[in-house]
Tab-separated table of C-alpha atoms in Angstrom:
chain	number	residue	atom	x	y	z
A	1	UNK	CA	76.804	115.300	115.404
A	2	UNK	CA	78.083	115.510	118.889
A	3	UNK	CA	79.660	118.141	120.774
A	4	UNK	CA	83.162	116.252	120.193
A	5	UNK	CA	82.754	115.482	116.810
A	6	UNK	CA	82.148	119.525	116.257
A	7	UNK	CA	85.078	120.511	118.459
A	8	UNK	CA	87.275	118.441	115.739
A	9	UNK	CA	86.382	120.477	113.117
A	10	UNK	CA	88.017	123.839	114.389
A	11	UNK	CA	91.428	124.286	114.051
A	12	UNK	CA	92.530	122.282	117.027
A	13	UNK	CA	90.520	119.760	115.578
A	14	UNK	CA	92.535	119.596	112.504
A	15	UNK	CA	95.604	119.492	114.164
A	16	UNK	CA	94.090	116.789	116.100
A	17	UNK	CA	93.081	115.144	112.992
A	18	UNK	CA	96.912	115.384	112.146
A	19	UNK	CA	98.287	114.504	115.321
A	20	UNK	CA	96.373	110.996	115.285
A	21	UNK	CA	97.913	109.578	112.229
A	22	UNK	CA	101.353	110.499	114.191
A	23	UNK	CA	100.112	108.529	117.438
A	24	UNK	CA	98.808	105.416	115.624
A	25	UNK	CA	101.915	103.216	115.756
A	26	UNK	CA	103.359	104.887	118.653
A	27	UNK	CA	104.103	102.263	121.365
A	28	UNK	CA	102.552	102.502	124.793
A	29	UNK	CA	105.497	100.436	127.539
A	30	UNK	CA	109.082	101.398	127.965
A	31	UNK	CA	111.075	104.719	127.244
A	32	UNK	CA	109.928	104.454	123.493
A	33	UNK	CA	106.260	105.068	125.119
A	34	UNK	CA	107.952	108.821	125.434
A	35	UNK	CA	106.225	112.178	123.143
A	36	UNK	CA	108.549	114.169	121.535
A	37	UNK	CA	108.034	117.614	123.001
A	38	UNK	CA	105.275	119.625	122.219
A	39	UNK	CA	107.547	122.115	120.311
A	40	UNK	CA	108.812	119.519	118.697
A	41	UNK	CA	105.388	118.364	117.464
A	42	UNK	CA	104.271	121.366	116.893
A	43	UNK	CA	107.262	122.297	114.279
A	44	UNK	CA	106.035	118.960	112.286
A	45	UNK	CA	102.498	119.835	112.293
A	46	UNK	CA	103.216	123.787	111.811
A	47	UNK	CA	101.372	124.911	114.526
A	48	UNK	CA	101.811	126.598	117.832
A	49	UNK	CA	102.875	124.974	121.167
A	50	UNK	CA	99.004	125.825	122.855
A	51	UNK	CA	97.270	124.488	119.302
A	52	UNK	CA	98.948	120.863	120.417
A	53	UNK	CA	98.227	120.920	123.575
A	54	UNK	CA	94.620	121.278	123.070
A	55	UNK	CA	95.048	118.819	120.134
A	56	UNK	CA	96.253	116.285	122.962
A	57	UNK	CA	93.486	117.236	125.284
A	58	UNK	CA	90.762	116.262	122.298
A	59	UNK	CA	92.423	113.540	121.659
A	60	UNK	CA	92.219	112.149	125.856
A	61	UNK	CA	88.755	113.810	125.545
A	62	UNK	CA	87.639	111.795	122.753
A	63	UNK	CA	89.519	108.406	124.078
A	64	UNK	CA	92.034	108.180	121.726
A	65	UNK	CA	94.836	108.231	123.656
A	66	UNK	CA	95.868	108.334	127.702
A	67	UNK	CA	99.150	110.200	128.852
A	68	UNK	CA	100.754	110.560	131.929
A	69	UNK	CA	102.993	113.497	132.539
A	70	UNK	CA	106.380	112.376	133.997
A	71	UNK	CA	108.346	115.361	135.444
A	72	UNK	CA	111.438	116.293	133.771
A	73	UNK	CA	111.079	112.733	132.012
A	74	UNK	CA	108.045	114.087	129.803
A	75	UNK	CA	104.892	113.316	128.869
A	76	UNK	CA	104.709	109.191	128.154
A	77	UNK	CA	101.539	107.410	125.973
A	78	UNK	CA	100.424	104.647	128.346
A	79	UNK	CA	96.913	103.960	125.949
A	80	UNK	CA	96.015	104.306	122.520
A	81	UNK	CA	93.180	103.148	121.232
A	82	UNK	CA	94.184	102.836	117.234
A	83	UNK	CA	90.984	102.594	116.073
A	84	UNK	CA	89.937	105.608	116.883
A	85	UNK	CA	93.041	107.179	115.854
A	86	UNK	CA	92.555	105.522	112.551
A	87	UNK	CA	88.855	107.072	112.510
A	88	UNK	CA	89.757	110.235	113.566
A	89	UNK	CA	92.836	110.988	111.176
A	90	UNK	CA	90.772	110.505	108.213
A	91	UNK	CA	93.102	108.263	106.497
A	92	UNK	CA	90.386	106.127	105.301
A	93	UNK	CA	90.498	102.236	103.992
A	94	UNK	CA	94.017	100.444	103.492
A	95	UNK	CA	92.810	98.947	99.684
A	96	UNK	CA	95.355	95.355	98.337
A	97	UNK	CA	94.938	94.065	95.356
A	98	UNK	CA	95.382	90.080	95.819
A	99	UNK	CA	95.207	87.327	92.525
A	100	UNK	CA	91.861	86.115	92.631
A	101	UNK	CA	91.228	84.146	95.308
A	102	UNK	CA	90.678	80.685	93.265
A	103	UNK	CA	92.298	78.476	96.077
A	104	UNK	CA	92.591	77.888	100.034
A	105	UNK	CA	95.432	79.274	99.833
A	106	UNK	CA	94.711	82.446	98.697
A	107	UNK	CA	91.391	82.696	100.958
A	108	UNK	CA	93.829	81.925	103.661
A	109	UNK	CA	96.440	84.750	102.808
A	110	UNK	CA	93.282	87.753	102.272
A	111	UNK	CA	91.829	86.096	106.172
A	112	UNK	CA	95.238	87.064	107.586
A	113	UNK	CA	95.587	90.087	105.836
A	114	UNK	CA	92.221	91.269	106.974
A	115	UNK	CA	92.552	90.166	110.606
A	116	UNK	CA	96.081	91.720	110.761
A	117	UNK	CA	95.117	95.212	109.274
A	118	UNK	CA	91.794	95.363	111.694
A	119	UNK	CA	93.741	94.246	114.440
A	120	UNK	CA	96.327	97.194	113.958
A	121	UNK	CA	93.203	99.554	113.504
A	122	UNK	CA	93.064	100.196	110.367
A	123	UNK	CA	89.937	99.875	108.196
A	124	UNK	CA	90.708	97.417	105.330
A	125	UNK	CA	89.383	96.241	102.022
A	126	UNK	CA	90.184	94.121	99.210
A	127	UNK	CA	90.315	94.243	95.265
A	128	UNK	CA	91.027	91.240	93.111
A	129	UNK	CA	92.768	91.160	90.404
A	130	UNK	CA	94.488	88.543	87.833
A	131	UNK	CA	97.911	89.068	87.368
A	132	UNK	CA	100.852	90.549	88.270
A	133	UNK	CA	101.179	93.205	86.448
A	134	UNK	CA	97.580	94.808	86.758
A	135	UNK	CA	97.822	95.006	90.507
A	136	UNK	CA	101.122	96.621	90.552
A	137	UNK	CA	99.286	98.629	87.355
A	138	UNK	CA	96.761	100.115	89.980
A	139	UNK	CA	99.061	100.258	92.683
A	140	UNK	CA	101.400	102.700	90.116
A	141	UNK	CA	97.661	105.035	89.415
A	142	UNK	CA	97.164	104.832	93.705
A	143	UNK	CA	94.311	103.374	93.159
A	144	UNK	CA	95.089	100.743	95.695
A	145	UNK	CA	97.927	101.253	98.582
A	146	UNK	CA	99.149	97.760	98.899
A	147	UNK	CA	99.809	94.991	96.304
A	148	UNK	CA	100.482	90.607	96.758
A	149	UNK	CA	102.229	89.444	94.552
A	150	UNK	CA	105.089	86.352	94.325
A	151	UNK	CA	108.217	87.680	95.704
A	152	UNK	CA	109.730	86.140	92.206
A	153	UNK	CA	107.310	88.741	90.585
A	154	UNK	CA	108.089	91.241	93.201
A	155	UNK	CA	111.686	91.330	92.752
A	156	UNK	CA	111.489	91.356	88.418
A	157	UNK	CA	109.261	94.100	89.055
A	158	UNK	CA	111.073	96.314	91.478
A	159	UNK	CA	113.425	96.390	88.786
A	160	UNK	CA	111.703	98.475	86.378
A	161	UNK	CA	109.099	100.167	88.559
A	162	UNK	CA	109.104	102.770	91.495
A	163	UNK	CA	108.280	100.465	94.285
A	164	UNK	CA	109.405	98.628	97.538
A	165	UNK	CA	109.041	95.618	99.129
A	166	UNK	CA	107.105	95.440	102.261
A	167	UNK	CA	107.490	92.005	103.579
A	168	UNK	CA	107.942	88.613	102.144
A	169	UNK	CA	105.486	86.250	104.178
A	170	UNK	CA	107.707	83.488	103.489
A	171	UNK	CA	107.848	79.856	101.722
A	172	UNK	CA	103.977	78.482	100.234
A	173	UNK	CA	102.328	81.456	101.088
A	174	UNK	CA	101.607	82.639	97.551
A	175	UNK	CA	101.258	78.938	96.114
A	176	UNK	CA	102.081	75.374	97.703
A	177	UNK	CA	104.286	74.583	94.301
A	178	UNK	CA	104.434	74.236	90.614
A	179	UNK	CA	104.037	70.959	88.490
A	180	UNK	CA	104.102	70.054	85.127
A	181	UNK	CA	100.990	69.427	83.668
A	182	UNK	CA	101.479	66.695	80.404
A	183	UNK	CA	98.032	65.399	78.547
A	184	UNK	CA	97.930	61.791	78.537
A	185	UNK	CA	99.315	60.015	75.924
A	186	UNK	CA	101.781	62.762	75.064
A	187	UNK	CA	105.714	62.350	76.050
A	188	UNK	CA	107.567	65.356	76.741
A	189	UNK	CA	110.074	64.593	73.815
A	190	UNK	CA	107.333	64.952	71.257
A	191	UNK	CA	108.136	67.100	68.561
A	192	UNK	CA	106.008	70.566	68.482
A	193	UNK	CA	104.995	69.878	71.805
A	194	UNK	CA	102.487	72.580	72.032
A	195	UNK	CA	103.044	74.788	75.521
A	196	UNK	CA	100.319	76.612	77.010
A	197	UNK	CA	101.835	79.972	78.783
A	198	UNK	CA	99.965	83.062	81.023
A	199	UNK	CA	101.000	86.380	79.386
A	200	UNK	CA	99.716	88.288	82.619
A	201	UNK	CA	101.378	85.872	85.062
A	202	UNK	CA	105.139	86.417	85.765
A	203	UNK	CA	105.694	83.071	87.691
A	204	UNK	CA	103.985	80.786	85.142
A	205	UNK	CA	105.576	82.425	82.342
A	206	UNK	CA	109.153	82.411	83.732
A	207	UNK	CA	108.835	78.809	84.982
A	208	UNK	CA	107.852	77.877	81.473
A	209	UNK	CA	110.092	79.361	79.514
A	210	UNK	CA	112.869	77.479	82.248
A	211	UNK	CA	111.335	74.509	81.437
A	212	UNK	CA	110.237	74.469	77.575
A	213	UNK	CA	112.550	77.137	76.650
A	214	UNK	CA	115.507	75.566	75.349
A	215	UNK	CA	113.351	73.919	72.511
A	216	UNK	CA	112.953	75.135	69.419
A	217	UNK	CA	110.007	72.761	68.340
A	218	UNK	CA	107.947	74.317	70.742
A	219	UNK	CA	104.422	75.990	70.110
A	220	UNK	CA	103.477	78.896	72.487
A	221	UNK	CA	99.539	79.182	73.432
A	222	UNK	CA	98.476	82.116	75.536
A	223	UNK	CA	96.154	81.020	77.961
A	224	UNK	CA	94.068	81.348	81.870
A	225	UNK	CA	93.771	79.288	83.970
A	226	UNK	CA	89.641	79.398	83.070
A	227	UNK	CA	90.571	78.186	79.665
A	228	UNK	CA	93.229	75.625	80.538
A	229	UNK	CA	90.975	72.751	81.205
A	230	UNK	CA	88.966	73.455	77.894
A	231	UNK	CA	92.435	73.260	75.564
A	232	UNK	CA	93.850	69.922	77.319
A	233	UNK	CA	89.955	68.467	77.027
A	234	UNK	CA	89.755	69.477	73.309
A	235	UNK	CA	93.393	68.528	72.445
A	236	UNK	CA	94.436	72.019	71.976
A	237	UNK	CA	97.508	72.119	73.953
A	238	UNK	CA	100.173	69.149	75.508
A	239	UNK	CA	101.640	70.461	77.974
A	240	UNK	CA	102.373	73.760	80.562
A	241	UNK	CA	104.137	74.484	84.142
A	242	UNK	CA	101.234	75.606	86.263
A	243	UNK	CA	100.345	76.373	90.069
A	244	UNK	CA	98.979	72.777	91.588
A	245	UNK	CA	96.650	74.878	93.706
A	246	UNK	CA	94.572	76.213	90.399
A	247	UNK	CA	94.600	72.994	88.757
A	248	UNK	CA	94.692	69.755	91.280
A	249	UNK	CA	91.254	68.111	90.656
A	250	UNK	CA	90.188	70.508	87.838
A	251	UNK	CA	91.295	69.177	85.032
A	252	UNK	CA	90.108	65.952	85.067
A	253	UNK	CA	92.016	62.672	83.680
A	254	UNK	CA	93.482	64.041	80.752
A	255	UNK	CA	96.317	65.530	82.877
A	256	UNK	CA	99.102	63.986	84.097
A	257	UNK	CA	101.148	65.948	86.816
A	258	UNK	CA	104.842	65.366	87.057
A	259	UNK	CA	107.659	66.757	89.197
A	260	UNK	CA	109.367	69.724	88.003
A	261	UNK	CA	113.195	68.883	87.108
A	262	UNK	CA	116.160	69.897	87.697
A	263	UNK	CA	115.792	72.892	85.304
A	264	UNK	CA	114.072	75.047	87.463
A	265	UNK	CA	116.514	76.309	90.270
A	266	UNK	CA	115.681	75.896	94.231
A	267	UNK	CA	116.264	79.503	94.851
A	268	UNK	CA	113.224	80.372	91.661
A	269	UNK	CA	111.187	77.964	93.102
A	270	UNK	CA	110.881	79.363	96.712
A	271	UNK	CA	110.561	82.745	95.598
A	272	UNK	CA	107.771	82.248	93.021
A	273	UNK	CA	106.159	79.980	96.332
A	274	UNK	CA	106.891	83.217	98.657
A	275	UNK	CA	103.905	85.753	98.908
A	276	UNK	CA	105.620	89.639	98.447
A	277	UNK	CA	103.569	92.619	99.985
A	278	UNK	CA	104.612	95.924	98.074
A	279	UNK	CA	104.369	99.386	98.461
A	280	UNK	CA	105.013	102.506	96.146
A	281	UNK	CA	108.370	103.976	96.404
A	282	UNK	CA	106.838	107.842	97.556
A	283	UNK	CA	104.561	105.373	100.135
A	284	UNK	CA	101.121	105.639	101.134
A	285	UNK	CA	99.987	107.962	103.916
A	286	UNK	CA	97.646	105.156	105.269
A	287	UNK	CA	99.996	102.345	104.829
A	288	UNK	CA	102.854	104.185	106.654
A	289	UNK	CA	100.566	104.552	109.769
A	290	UNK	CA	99.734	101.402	109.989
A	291	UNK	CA	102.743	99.495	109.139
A	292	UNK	CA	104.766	99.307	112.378
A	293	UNK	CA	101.691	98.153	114.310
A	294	UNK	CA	101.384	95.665	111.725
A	295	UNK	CA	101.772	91.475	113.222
A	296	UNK	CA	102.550	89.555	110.324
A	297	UNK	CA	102.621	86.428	112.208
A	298	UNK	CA	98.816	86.627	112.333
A	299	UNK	CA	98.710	86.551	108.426
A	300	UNK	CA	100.697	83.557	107.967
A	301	UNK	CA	99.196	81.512	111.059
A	302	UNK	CA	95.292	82.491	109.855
A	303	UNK	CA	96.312	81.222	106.307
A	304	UNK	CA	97.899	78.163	108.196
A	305	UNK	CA	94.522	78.014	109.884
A	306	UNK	CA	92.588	78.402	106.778
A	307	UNK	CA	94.113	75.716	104.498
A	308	UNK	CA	94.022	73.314	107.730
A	309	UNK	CA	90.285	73.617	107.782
A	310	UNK	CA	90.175	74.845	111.544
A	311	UNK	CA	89.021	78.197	110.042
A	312	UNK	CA	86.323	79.885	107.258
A	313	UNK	CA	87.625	82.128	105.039
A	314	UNK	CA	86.644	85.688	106.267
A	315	UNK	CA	87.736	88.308	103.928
């Protein structure tokens, strides 16, 4: 361990520890570039005025940070290097949970997400998990700091649990669109059409229900997406609404896909399309440091990347 590394472990160290997850998403140009004043950091961090001025001077020392004292203007943060901010604050790894990532798509949205998070300094990892539900499950428990799901699922969700919306990437990130999946042979007007539905998926099951709902002759089968191709091959089920990214040349000629109709609304349609970053309501330490350094435009122009083919997956 070197001398530096020892020096943080005093009690200017801590406070320098402290002091770093402050100066990760402060901006380095204009007046904003300004520190509050050193009393004024040391009331938040409950320390004396000398213990954060030697918490600044580890913090040049170490080359976290660069500031230039201005006169009666102040003290102004013309470099930051966030990484090692991120390192030394001890805030660890930003954790998502994502769907599985069974399509471009998806490969493309956890490439951004990755690139975007690094790229803002902050360590970051990913944990996959099917459905809706179970990743807002573990974000609930903290086991993870950030969940994607559909901002369709976000918003039913938000409802009923204690968290926030982050940041809706916008139209086909979460899924290019929906179609109707109808086994050859079969008409949709058949009586006891049989439906397959995804307990654990909010989207599929709501888009469903909008589109088989109204019948009474229906037959609901609970089913994945890894047993879908098996019930349509072994006449077990007629029909479903399902994302074209999980099924389009996986389920062989049995399927017919048609349009959705008119049933399903515009508005439903672009949300369930729409991938929704959330965050508990009480926040993450981790994920509030890094969030206003955070470019979204690099997750939605890697995934661009990514389903164009100009880019491998990296996640």
């Amino acid at each position: 361990m070197n001398s530096i590394d020892e020096r943080f472990l005093t009690r200017n160290g801590h406070a320098a520890r402290r002091l770093s997850a402050l100066l990760i998403n402060r901006p380095t140009e204009g007046d904003a570039a300004r520190l509050p004043r050193v009393r004024d950091l040391a009331a938040e961090l409950g320390v004396g005025n000398g213990t954060v001025q030697a918490a600044l001077q580890l913090l040049e020392e170490s080359g976290a940070i660069e500031t230039v004292a201005r006169g009666h203007l102040g003290t102004f943060l013309v470099r930051a290097d966030r990484a090692i901010l991120w390192r030394l604050s001890g805030l660890g790894t930003v954790l998502a949970a994502m769907p599985l990532p069974y399509s471009r798509r998806y490969e493309g949205l956890a490439t951004g997400l990755r690139s975007a998070f690094e790229e803002a300094g902050a360590p970051f990892a990913i944990t996959f998990m099917r459905g809706a539900a179970a990743r807002v499950s573990a974000l609930l428990d903290g086991k993870v700091d950030l969940a994607v799901l559909s901002r369709f699922a976000a918003d039913q969700l938000m409802e009923r649990q204690p968290i926030d919306l982050i940041a809706d990437l916008g139209p086909a990130t979460y899924v290019g669109a929906h179609g109707l999946l109808l086994r050859h042979g079969v008409q949709l007007d058949t009586e006891g059409l049989r439906v397959a539905v995804d307990p654990a998926s909010e989207d599929q099951r709501s888009l469903a229900e909008r589109a088989f709902g109204g019948r009474e002759d229906v037959t609901w089968l609970e089913s994945s997406f890894i047993r879908l191709h098996d019930l349509f091959a072994h006449d077990r089920v007629d029909a479903t609404v399902w994302s074209l990214d999980e099924v389009q040349g996986k389920l062989g000629d049995e399927v017919e896909v048609l349009p959705l109709g008119d049933e399903i609304p515009g508005d439903l349609s672009l949300r369930n399309s729409s991938a929704a970053l959330i965050a508990r309501s009480e926040g993450s330490e981790a994920l509030a440091a890094v969030s206003g350094s955070l470019d979204l435009e690099t997750v939605t122009s890697l995934q661009a990347e990514v389903l164009r083919g100009e880019r491998t997956p990296a996640y």
